[in-house]
XYZ file of C-alpha atoms in Angstrom:
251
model
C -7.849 -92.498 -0.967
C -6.400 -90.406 1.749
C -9.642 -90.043 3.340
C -10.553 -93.930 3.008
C -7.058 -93.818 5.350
C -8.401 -91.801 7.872
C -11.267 -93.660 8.455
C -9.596 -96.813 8.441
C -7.340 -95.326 11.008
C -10.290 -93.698 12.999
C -11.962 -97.844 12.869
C -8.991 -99.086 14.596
C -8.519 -96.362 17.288
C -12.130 -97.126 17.909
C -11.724 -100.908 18.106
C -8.739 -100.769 20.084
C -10.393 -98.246 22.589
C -13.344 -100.135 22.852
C -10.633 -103.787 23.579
C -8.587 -101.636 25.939
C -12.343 -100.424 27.577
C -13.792 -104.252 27.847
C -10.411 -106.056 28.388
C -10.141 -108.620 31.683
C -6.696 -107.607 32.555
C -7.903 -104.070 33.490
C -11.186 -104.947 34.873
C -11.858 -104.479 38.458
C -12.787 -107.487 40.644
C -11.954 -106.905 44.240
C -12.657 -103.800 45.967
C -11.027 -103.349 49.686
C -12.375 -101.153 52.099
C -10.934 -99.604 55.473
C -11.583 -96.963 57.870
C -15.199 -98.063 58.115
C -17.492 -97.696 61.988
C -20.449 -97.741 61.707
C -21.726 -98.457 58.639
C -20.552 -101.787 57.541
C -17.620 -102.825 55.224
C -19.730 -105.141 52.981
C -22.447 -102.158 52.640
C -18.995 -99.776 51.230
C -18.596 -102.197 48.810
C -22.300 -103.183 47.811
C -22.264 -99.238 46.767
C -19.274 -99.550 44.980
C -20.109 -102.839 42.763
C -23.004 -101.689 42.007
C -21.023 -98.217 40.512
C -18.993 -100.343 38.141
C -21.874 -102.366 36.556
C -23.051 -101.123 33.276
C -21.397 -99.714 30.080
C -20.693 -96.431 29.285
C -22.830 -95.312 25.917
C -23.235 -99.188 26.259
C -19.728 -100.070 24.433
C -16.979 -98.763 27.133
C -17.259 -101.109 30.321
C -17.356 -98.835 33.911
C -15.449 -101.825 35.249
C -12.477 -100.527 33.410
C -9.433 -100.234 36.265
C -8.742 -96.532 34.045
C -12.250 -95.604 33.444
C -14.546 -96.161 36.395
C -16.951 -93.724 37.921
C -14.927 -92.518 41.104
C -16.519 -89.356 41.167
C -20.243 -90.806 41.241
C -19.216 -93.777 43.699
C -18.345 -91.600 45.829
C -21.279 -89.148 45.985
C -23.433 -92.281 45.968
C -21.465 -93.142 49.028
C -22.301 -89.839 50.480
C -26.024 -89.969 49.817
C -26.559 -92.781 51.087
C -24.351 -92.839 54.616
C -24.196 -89.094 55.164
C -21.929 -90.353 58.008
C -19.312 -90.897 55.836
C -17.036 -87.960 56.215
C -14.081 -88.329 53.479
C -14.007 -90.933 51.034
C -10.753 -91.837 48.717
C -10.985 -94.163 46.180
C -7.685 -95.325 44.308
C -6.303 -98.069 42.585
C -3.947 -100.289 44.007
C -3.261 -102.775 40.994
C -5.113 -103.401 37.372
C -7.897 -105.642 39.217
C -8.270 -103.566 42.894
C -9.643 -100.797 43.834
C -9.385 -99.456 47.513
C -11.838 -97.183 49.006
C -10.299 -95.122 52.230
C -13.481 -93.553 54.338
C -13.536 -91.792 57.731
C -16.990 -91.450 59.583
C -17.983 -87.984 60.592
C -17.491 -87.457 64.525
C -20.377 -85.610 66.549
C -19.314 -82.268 67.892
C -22.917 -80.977 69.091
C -26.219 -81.222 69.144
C -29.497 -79.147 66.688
C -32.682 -79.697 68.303
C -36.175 -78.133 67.049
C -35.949 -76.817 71.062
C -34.589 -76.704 74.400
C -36.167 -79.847 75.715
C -37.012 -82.230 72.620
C -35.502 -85.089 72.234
C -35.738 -84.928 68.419
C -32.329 -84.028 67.509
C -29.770 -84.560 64.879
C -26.124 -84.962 65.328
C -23.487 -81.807 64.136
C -20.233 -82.866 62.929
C -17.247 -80.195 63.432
C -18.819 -77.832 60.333
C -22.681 -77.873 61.301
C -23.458 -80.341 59.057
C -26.393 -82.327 60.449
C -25.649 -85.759 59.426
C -28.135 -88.400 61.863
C -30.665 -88.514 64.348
C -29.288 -88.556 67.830
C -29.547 -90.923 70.636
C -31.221 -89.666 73.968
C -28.060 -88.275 76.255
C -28.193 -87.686 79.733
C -26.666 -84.561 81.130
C -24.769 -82.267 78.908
C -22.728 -84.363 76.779
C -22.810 -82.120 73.866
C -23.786 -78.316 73.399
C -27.439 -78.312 71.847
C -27.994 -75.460 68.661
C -31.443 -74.393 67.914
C -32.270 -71.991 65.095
C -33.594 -72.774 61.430
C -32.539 -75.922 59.937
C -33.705 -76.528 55.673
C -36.633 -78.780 55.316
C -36.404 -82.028 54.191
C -34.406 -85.170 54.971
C -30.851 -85.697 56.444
C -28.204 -84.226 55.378
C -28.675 -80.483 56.043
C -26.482 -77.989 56.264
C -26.613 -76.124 59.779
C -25.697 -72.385 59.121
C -22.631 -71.816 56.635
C -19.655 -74.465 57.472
C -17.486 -71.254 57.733
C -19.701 -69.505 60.459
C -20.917 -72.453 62.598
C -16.659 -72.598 62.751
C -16.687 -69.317 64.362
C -19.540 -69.188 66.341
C -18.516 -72.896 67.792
C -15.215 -71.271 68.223
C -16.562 -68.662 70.367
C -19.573 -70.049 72.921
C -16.240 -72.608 73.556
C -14.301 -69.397 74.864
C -17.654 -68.384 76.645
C -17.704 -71.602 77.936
C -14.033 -71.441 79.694
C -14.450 -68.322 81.124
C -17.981 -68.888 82.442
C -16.412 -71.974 83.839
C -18.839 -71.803 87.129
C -21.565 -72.797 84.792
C -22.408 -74.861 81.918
C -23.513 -73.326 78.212
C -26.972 -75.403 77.358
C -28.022 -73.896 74.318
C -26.811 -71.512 71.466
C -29.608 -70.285 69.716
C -29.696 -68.201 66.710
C -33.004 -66.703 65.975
C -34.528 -65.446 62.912
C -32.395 -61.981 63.034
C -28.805 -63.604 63.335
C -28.794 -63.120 66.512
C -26.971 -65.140 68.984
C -28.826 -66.429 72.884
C -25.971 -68.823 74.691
C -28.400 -70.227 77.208
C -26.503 -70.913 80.731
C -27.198 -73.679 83.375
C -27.169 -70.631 85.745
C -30.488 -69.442 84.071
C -29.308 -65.950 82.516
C -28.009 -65.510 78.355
C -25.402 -63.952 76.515
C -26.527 -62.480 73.552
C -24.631 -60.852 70.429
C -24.872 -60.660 66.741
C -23.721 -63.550 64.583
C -22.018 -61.064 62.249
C -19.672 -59.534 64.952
C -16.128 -60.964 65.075
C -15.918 -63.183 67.719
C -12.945 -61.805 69.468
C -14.138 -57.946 69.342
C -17.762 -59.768 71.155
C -15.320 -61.839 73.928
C -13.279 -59.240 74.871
C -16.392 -56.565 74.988
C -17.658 -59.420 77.435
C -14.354 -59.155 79.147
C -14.031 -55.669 79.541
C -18.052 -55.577 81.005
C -17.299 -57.937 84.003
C -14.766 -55.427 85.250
C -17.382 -52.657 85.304
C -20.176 -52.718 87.533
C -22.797 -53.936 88.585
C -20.811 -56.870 87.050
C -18.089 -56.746 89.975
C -20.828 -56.938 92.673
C -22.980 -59.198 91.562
C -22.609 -62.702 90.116
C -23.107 -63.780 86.384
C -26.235 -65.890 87.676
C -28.075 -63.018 89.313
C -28.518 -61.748 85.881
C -31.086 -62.614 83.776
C -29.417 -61.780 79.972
C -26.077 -59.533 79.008
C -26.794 -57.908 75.811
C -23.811 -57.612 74.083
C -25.573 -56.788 70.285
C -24.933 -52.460 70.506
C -21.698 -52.069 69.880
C -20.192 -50.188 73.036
C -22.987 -50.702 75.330
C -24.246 -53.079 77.289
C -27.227 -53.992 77.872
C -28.679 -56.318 81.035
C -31.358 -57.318 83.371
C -30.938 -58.431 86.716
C -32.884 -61.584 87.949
C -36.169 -60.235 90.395
């Protein structure tokens, strides 16, 4: 008898789970979307209705204000406009949903090379998000070095290091004023070539801290030949051997 109970109890948790699950007065029916650019408002929510069709185990409804798929909305958001940055998805009452995205902004530039003009766009972490538009002049800093194969998104060194090293050719940047940084390349050794508009390079090891490399770059300008000749009659500073330095002067 007391186990006929239990089952008759377990029935009618079930039932009501699966009522409270399929019920119209907590199904979603309007989704609201904001913060949108570039990719459109109605395309948001085309992702999003199409994430709460369907039934869960095909009894509990993904509709459900309480139960719907947030988590996979939003990483289907993600795949398919990687230039989505964040997305939030909430609920405002027991029949809306909103979904809060910001678009990813372009900080610089990955090319295969120096001069194509097949390059993607890199947001403030590396991450390469969408082919770029053909700039004229310098607009953004162009990265070369090895990108994974495959379509966009990639990933464009570690988010934590492309930080640091951005960080750092921006410092080059300001004191080199007199010239413009063109490139940053990192070849297959972690090393690091900031190309100049001046024609010569900086180069130093992706794994040295980036203040200990600018102020060893610091320090070398005060030495000669550095104090008699300019920064452009040198063709690279090699900063990647600890304590010395080495260079070569343009012929």
């Amino acid at each position: 008898m007391l186990l006929g109970a239990i089952c008759a109890v377990l029935v009618l948790l079930f039932l009501l789970s699966l009522w409270f699950a399929n019920t119209s007065w907590l199904k979603i029916t309007h989704v609201s979307v904001s913060g949108e650019n570039v990719v459109p408002q109605a395309s948001i929510e085309e992702v999003v209705q199409d994430g709460l069709v369907g039934k869960y185990a095909g009894l509990f409804s993904k509709a459900n204000i309480f139960f719907y798929p947030k988590k996979s909305i939003e990483q289907d958001l993600h795949t398919l406009y990687p230039t989505l940055g964040t997305i939030s998805i909430r609920a405002l009452d027991f029949h809306t949903i909103a979904v809060t995205v910001s678009e990813r902004e372009p900080s610089a530039l990955w090319c295969p090379a120096a001069d194509s003009t097949q390059c993607v766009l890199l947001d403030e972490s590396g991450f390469a998000y969408a082919h770029a538009p053909e700039y004229s002049g310098n607009v953004y800093k162009t990265y070369l070095g090895a990108l994974p194969d495959g379509p966009l998104p990639k990933q464009f060194l570690t988010p934590e290091r492309f930080h640091s090293l951005s960080a750092l050719v921006e410092t080059f940047a300001k004191k080199i004023a007199t010239t413009t940084v063109t490139t940053v390349a990192v070849d297959e050794n972690n090393d690091v070539h900031i190309g100049t508009s001046d024609g010569y390079k900086i180069l130093f090891a992706l794994e040295e801290n980036g203040g200990d490399v600018f102020q060893h770059f610091v320090l070398t300008l005060t030495a000669a030949p550095f104090t008699t000749h300019a920064l452009s009659e040198f063709e690279y500073i090699d900063l990647r051997f600890g304590d010395k330095v080495y260079y070569k002067l343009k012929n």
